[in-house]
Coordinates of C-alpha atoms in Angstrom, one line a residue:
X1 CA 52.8 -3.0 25.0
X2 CA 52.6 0.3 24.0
X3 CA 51.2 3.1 26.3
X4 CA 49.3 4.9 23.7
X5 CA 47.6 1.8 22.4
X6 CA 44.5 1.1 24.6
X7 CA 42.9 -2.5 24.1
X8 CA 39.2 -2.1 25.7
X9 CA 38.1 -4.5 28.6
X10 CA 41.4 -5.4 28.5
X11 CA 40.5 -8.4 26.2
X12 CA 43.9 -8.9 23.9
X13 CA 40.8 -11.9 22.0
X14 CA 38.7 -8.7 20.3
X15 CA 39.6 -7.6 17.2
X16 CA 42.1 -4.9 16.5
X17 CA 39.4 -2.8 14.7
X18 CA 38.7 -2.1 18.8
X19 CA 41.5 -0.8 19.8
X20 CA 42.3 2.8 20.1
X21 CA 44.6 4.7 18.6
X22 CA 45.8 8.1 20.0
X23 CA 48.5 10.1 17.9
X24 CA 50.7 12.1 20.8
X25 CA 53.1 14.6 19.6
X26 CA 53.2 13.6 15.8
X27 CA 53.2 9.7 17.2
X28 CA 50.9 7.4 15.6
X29 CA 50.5 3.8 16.2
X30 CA 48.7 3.6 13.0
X31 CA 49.4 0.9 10.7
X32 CA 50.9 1.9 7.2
X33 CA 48.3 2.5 4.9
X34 CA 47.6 -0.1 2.9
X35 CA 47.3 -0.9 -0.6
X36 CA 44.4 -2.2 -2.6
X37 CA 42.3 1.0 -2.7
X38 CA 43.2 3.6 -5.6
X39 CA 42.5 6.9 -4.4
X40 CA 40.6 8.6 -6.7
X41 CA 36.9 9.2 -6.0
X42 CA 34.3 6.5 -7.3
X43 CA 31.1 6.9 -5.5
X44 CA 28.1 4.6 -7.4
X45 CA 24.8 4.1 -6.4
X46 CA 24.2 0.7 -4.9
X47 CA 22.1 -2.1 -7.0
X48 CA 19.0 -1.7 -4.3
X49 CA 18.7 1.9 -5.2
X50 CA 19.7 0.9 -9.0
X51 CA 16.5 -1.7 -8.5
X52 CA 14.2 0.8 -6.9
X53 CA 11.5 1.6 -9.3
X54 CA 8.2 3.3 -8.1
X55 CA 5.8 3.0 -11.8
X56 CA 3.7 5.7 -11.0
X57 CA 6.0 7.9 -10.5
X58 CA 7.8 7.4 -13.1
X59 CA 4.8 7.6 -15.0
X60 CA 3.2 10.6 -13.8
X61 CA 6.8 12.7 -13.6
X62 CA 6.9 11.8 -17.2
X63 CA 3.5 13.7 -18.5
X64 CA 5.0 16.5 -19.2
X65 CA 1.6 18.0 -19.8
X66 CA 0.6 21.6 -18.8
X67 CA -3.2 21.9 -17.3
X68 CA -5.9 23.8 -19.1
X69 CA -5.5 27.2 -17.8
X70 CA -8.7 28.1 -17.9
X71 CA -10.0 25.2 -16.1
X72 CA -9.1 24.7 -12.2
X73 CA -7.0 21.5 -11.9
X74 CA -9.2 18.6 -10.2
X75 CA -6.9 15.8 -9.3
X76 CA -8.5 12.8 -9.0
X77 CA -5.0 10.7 -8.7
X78 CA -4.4 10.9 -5.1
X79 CA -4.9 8.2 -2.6
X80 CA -4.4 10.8 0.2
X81 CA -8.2 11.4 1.8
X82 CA -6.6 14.4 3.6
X83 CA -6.2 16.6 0.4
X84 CA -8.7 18.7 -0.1
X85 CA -10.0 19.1 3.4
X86 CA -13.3 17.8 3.3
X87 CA -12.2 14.6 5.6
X88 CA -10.8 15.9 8.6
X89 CA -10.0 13.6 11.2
X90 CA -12.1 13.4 14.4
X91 CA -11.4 15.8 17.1
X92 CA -10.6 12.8 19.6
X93 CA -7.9 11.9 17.6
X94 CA -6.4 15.0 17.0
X95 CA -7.1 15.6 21.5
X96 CA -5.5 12.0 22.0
X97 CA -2.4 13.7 19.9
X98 CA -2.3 16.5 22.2
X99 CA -2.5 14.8 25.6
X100 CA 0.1 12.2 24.8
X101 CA 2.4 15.1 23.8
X102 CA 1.8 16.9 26.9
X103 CA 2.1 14.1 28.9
X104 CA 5.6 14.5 28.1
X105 CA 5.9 10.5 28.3
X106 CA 6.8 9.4 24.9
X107 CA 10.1 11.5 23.8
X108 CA 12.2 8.6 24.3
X109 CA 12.9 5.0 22.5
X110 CA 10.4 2.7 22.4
X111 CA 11.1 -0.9 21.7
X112 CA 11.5 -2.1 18.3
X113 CA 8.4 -3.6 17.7
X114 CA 6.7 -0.3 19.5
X115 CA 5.2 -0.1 23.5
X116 CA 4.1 -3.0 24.7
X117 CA 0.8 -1.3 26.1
X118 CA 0.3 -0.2 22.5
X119 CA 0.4 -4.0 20.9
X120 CA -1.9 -5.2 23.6
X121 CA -4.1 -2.0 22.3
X122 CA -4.3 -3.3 19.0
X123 CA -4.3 -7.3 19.4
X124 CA -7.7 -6.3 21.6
X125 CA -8.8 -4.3 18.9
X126 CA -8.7 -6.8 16.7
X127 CA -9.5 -9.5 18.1
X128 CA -11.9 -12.2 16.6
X129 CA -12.8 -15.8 18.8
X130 CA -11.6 -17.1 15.0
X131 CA -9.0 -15.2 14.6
X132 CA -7.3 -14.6 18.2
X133 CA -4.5 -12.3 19.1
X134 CA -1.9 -11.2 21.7
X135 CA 0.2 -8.4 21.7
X136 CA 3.2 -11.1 21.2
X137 CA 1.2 -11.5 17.8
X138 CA 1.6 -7.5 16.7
X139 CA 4.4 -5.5 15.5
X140 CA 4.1 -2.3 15.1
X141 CA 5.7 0.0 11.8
X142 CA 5.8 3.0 10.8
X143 CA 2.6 3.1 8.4
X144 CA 1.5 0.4 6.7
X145 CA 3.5 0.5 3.7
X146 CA 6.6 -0.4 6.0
X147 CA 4.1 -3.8 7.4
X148 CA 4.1 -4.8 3.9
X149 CA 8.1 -4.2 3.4
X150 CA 8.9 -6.3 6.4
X151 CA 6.7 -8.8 5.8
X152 CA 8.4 -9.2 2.3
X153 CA 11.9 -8.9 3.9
X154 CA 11.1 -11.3 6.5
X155 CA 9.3 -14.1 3.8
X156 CA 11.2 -14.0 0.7
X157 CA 15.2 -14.1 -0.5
X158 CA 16.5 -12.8 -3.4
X159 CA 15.7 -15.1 -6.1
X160 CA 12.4 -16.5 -5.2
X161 CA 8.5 -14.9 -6.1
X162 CA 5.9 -13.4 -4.7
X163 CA 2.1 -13.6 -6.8
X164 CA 1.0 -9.8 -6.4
X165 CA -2.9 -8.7 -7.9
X166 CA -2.8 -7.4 -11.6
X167 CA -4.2 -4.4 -10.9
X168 CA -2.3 -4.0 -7.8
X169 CA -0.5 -1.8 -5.8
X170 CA 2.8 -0.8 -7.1
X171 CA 4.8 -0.8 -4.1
X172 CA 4.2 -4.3 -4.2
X173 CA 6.7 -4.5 -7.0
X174 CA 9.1 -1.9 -5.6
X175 CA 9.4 -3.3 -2.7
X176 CA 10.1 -6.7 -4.1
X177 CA 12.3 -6.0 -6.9
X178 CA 14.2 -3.7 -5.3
X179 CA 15.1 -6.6 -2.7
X180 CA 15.4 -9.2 -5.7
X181 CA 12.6 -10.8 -5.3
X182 CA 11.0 -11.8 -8.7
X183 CA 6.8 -10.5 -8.9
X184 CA 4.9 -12.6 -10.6
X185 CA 1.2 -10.8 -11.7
X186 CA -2.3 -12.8 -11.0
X187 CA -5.1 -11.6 -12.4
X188 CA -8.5 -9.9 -11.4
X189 CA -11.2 -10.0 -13.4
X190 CA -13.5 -6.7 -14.0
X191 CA -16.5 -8.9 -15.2
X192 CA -16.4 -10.6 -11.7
X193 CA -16.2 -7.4 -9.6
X194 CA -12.3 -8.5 -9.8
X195 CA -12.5 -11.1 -7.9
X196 CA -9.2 -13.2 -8.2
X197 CA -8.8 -15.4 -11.4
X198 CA -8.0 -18.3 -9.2
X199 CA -6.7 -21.4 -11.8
X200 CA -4.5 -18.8 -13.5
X201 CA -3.7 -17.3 -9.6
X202 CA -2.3 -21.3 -9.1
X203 CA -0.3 -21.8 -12.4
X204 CA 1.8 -19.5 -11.4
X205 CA 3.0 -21.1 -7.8
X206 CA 6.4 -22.6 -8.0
X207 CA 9.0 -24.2 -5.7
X208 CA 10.3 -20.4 -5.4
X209 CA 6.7 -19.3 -4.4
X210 CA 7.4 -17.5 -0.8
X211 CA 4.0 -15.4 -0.3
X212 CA 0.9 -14.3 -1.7
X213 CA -0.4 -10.7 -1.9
X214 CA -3.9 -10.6 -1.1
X215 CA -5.2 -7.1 -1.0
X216 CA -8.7 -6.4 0.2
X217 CA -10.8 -4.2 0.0
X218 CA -8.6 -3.4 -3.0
X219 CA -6.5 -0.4 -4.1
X220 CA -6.8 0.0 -7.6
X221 CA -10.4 -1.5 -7.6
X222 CA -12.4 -0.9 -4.6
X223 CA -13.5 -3.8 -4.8
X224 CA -14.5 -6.4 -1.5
X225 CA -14.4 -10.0 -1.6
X226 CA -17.1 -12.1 -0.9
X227 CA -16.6 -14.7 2.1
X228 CA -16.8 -17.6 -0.4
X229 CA -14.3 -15.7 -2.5
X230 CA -11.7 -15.6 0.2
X231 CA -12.2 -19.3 1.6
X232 CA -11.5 -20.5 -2.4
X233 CA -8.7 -18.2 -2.2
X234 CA -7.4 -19.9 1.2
X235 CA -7.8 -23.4 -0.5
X236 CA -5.5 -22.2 -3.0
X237 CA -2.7 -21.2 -0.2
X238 CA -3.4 -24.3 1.6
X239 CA -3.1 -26.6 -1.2
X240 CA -0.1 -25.1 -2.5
X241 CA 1.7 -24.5 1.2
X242 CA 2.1 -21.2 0.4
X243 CA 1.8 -18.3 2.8
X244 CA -0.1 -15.0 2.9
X245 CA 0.3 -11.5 3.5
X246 CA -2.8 -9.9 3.4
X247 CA -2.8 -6.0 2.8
X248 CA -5.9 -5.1 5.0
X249 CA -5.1 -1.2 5.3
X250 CA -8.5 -0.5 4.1
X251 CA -10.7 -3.1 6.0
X252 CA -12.4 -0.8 8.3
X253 CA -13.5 1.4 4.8
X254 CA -16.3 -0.9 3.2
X255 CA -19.5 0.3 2.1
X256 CA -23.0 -0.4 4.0
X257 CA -23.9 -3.0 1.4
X258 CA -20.8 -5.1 1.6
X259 CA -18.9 -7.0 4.4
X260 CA -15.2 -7.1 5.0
X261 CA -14.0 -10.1 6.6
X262 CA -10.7 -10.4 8.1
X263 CA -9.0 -13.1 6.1
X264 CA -7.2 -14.6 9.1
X265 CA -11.1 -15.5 10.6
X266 CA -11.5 -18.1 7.8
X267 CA -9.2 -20.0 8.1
X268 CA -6.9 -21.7 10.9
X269 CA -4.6 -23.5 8.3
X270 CA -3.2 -21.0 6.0
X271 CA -0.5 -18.3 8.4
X272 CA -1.2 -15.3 7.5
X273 CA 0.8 -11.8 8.0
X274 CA -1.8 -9.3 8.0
X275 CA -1.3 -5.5 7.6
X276 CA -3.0 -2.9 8.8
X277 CA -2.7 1.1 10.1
X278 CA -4.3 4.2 11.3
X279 CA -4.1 6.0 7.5
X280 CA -7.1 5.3 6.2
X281 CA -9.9 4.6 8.9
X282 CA -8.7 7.7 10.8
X283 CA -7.9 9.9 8.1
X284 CA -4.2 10.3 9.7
X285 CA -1.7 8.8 6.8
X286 CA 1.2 11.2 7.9
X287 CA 1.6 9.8 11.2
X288 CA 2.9 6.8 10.0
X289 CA 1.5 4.3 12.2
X290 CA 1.0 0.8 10.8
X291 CA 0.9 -2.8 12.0
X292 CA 1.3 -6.5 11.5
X293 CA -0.7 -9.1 12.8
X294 CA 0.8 -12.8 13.2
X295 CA -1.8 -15.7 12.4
X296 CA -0.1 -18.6 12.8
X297 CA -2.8 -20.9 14.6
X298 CA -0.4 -24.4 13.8
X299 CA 2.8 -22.8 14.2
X300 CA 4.2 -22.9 10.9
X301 CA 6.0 -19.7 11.2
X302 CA 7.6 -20.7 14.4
X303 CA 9.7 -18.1 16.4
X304 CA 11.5 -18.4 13.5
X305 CA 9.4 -15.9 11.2
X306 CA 8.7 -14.0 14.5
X307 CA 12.5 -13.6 15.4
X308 CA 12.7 -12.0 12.1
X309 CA 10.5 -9.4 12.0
X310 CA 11.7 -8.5 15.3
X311 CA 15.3 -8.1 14.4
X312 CA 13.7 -6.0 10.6
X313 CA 12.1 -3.7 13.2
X314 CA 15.4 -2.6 14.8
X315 CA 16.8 -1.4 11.7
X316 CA 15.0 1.7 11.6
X317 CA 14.2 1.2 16.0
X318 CA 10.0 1.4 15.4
X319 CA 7.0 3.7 15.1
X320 CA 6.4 7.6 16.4
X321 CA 6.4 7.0 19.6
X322 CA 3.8 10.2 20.4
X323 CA 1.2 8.3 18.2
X324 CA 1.7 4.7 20.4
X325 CA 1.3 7.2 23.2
X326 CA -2.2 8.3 21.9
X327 CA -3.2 4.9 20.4
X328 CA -5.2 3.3 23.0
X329 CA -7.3 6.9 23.1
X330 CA -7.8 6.9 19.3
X331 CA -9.0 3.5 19.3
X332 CA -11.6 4.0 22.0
X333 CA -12.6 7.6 22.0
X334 CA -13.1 8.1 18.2
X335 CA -17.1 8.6 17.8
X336 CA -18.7 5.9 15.7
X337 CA -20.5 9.0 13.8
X338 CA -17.2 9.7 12.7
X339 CA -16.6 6.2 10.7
X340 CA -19.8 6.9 9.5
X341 CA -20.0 9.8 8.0
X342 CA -16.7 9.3 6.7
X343 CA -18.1 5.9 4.5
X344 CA -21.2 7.9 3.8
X345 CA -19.1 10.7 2.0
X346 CA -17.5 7.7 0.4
X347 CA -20.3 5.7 -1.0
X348 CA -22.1 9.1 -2.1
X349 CA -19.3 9.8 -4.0
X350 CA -18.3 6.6 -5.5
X351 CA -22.3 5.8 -6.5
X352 CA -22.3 9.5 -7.9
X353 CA -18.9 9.0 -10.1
X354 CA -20.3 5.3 -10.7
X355 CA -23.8 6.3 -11.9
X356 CA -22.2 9.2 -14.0
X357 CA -19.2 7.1 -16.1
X358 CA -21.5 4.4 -16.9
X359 CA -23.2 6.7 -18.7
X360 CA -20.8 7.9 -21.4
X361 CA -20.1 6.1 -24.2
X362 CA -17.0 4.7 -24.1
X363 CA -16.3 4.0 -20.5
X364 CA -16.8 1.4 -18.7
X365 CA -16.4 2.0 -14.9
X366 CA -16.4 -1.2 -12.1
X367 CA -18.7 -0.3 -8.9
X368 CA -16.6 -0.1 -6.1
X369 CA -17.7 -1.4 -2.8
X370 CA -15.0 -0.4 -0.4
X371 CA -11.6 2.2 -0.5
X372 CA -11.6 5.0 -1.5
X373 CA -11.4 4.4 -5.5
X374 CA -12.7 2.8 -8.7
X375 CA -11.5 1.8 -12.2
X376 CA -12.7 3.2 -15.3
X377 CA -12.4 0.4 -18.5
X378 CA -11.8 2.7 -21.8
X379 CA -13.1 1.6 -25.1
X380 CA -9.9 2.9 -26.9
X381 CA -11.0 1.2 -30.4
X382 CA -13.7 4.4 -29.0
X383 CA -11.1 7.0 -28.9
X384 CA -8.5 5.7 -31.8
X385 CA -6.6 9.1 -31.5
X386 CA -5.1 7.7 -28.1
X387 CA -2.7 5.2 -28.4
X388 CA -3.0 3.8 -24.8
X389 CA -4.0 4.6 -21.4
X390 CA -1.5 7.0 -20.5
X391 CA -2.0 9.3 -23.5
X392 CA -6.3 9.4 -23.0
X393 CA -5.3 10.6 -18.8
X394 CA -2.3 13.6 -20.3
X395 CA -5.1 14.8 -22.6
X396 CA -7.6 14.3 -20.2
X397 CA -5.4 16.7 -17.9
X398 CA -4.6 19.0 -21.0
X399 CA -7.9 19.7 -21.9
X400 CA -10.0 19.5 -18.9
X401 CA -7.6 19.7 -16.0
X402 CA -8.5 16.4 -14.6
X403 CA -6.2 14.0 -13.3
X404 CA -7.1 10.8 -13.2
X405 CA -3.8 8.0 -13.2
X406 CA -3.8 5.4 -16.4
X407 CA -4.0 2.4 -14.8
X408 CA -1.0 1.0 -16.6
X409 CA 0.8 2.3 -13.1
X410 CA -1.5 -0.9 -11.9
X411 CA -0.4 -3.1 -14.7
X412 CA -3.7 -2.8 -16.1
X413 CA -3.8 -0.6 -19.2
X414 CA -6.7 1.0 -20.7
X415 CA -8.3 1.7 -17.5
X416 CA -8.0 4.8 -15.7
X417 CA -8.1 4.9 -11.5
X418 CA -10.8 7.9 -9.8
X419 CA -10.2 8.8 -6.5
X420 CA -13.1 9.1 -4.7
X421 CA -12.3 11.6 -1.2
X422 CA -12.4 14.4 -3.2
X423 CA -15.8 17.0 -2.3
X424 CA -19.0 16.3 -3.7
X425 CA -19.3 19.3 -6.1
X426 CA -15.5 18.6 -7.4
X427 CA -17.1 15.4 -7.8
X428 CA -19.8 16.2 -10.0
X429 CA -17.7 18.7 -11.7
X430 CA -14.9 16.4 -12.5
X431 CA -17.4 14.0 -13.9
X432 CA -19.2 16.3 -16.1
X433 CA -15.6 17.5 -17.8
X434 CA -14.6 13.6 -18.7
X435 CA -18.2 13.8 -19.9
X436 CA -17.4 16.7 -22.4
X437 CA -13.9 15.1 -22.9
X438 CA -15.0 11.7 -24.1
X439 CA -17.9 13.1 -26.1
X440 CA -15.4 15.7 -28.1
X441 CA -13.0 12.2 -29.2
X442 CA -15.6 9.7 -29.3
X443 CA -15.5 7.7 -32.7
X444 CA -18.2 4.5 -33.6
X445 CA -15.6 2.0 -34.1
X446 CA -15.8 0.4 -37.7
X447 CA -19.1 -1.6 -38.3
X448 CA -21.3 -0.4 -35.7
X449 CA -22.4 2.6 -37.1
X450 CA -26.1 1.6 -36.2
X451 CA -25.2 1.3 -32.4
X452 CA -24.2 5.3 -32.8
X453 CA -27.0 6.5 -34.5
X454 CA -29.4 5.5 -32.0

């Protein structure tokens, strides 16, 4: 053999890719290089990436619009609460922070799937008699944007569908097509408070069908479904076989006159992966900590579906480990005056906006009862200078220096999306330049020329 060629544990089985080469004195036990490769440089992005397309911003990076500058910008298009400083997170959370960094205990790697301490935290949390769960039924991500991801990675190959809500959520698609998975859009319905159009919903499922997307409370709409909503929606899963992932990120965020109920407590037939994080309830969405939650009361997932997540989780090795460290304090030692006044802001705001919009001509706005948003229906045969959506939000920005996004990001054109964090007066401000905006380009469509005179 020869002395600079090392086989390791002295296995001569493994592979040759294992040994190791050393190159003494201009020696080299290197094989010839071989052909096959032309060396010239070709570096091409890879067909994920090529696939990889995120609508709104390609959208938004595409209004190429410049701001009134004599108006201050008020952007209404941002799903981030923490923006404008008015929704601070509690000082419990931000101490739980502190101590867990101090504690100098959580610098190191935490399993996969994060601490087991921390899963027990949050299968306690939320557990229901109806809906039970152990921390062998939590995985924990890094937000819940990631949940959603694995849950997609883990249900569906290349070459099958997922239904996804129209308006929806665009990473839904993002995700999915940039994986190869096909999307196929189900409807809401704005005269329903858009509750699912459940008969188209079903003409859609196929042998290819891997999971459906139910979102609530809902980002575009703000809307929350009713309990009789969600069991005909879990008929419609049972019937067809078909799994769900339920995007629950803003479940704790419902208004006082509305009830969120866990989808997972409804129903013991139907497994659902349910997703879930800190972002939203604790006003915290840069410290990424998210979660899934396994309801698979007749085990048709198996260890199968639960083998798979676990092995996703590796390939990025889990969560922060400073916030596990702090969860369990965040979860018990946040004030219940906090939640509150954070959903009061809420409602304020979205009743304000709400009672505001539904007074212009034109504009048709759905009253949210959860989230932190609601859509705005335009009358475009109204405004018949505007060719769509896109173009009434980039003059909308040009002329008043609000931002609102079209919904066409959502698949829903001729709506517009308000954000609803922002502070009161920017509220009242924002609503009173759409106001001036949409009386300035109103026109009576054709034939109803009474209806404006009045």
């Amino acid at each position: 053999m020869d002395p600079y060629v090392i086989q390791m544990n002295g296995n001569s089985s493994l592979p040759s890719v294992l040994d190791m080469h050393v190159n003494i004195g201009g020696r080299s036990s290197l094989p010839e290089k071989r052909k096959g490769r032309k060396a010239r440089w070709s570096v091409k992005p890879s067909d994920m990436s090529n696939k990889t397309f995120n609508p709104i911003r390609a959208i938004v990076d595409s209004m190429k619009v410049k701001p009134n500058p004599d108006k201050t910008m008020i952007a209404l298009s941002i799903g981030d609460p923490t923006v404008f400083g008015n929704l601070p997170t509690d000082p419990e959370v931000t101490q739980a922070m502190k101590d867990a960094l101090d504690s100098g205990k959580y610098n190191g790697y935490a399993p996969s799937i994060g601490y087991l301490s921390s899963r027990e935290e949050i299968a306690s949390y939320y557990h229901r008699p109806e809906a039970p769960l152990e921390a062998k039924d939590v995985i924990l991500t890094s937000g819940c944007s990631q949940a959603i991801e694995l849950c997609l990675a883990v249900l569906a190959n290349p070459g099958q569908n997922i239904l996804v809500p129209r308006p929806g959520f665009s990473l839904y698609r993002t995700l999915a097509e940039s994986m190869g998975i096909e999307v196929k859009l189900y409807n809401l319905l704005p005269e329903k408070s858009w509750e699912i159009d459940l008969k188209q919903l079903e003409s859609l499922i196929d042998e290819k069908t891997a999971c459906l997307i139910v979102n609530n409370p809902s980002n575009p709409c703000g809307s929350v479904f009713s309990r009789s909503h969600l069991q005909k929606i879990l008929a419609v899963a049972a019937r067809q076989c078909v799994p769900i992932l339920a995007d629950e990120i803003y479940g704790d965020m419902v208004f006082s006159d509305s009830t969120f109920e866990p989808l997972a407590t409804l129903s013991s037939n139907v497994p659902i992966l349910s997703c879930g994080g800190l972002a939203k309830r604790w006003l915290v969405p840069g410290w990424r900590l998210g979660w899934i939650l396994i309801h698979d009361r007749r085990d048709i997932f198996g260890n199968e579906i639960r083998d798979g997540l676990v092995k996703l989780s590796q390939r990025i090795l889990g969560p922060c480990t400073i916030v596990q460290g702090a969860l369990k304090s965040i979860l018990h030692r946040t004030p219940q005056e906090f939640y509150h006044n954070t959903l009061s802001l809420l409602k304020s705001n979205a009743d304000l906006c709400y009672g505001a919009l539904a007074a212009i001509p034109g504009l048709q706005p759905v009253r949210p009862s959860g989230a932190m948003y609601l859509m705005v229906g335009i009358e475009m045969e109204h405004f018949p200078e505007f060719e769509n959506d896109v173009e009434f939000t980039e003059r909308l920005v040009a002329e008043q220096s609000v931002h609102c996004l079209p919904a066409t990001c959502f698949e829903y054109p001729n709506f517009f999306r308000v954000v609803i964090t922002v502070p009161k007066v920017m509220m009242l401000e924002a609503c009173s330049r759409i106001q001036e905006f949409c009386e300035l380009h109103y026109h009576c469509a054709e034939g109803s020329q009474e209806e404006c005179d009045k």
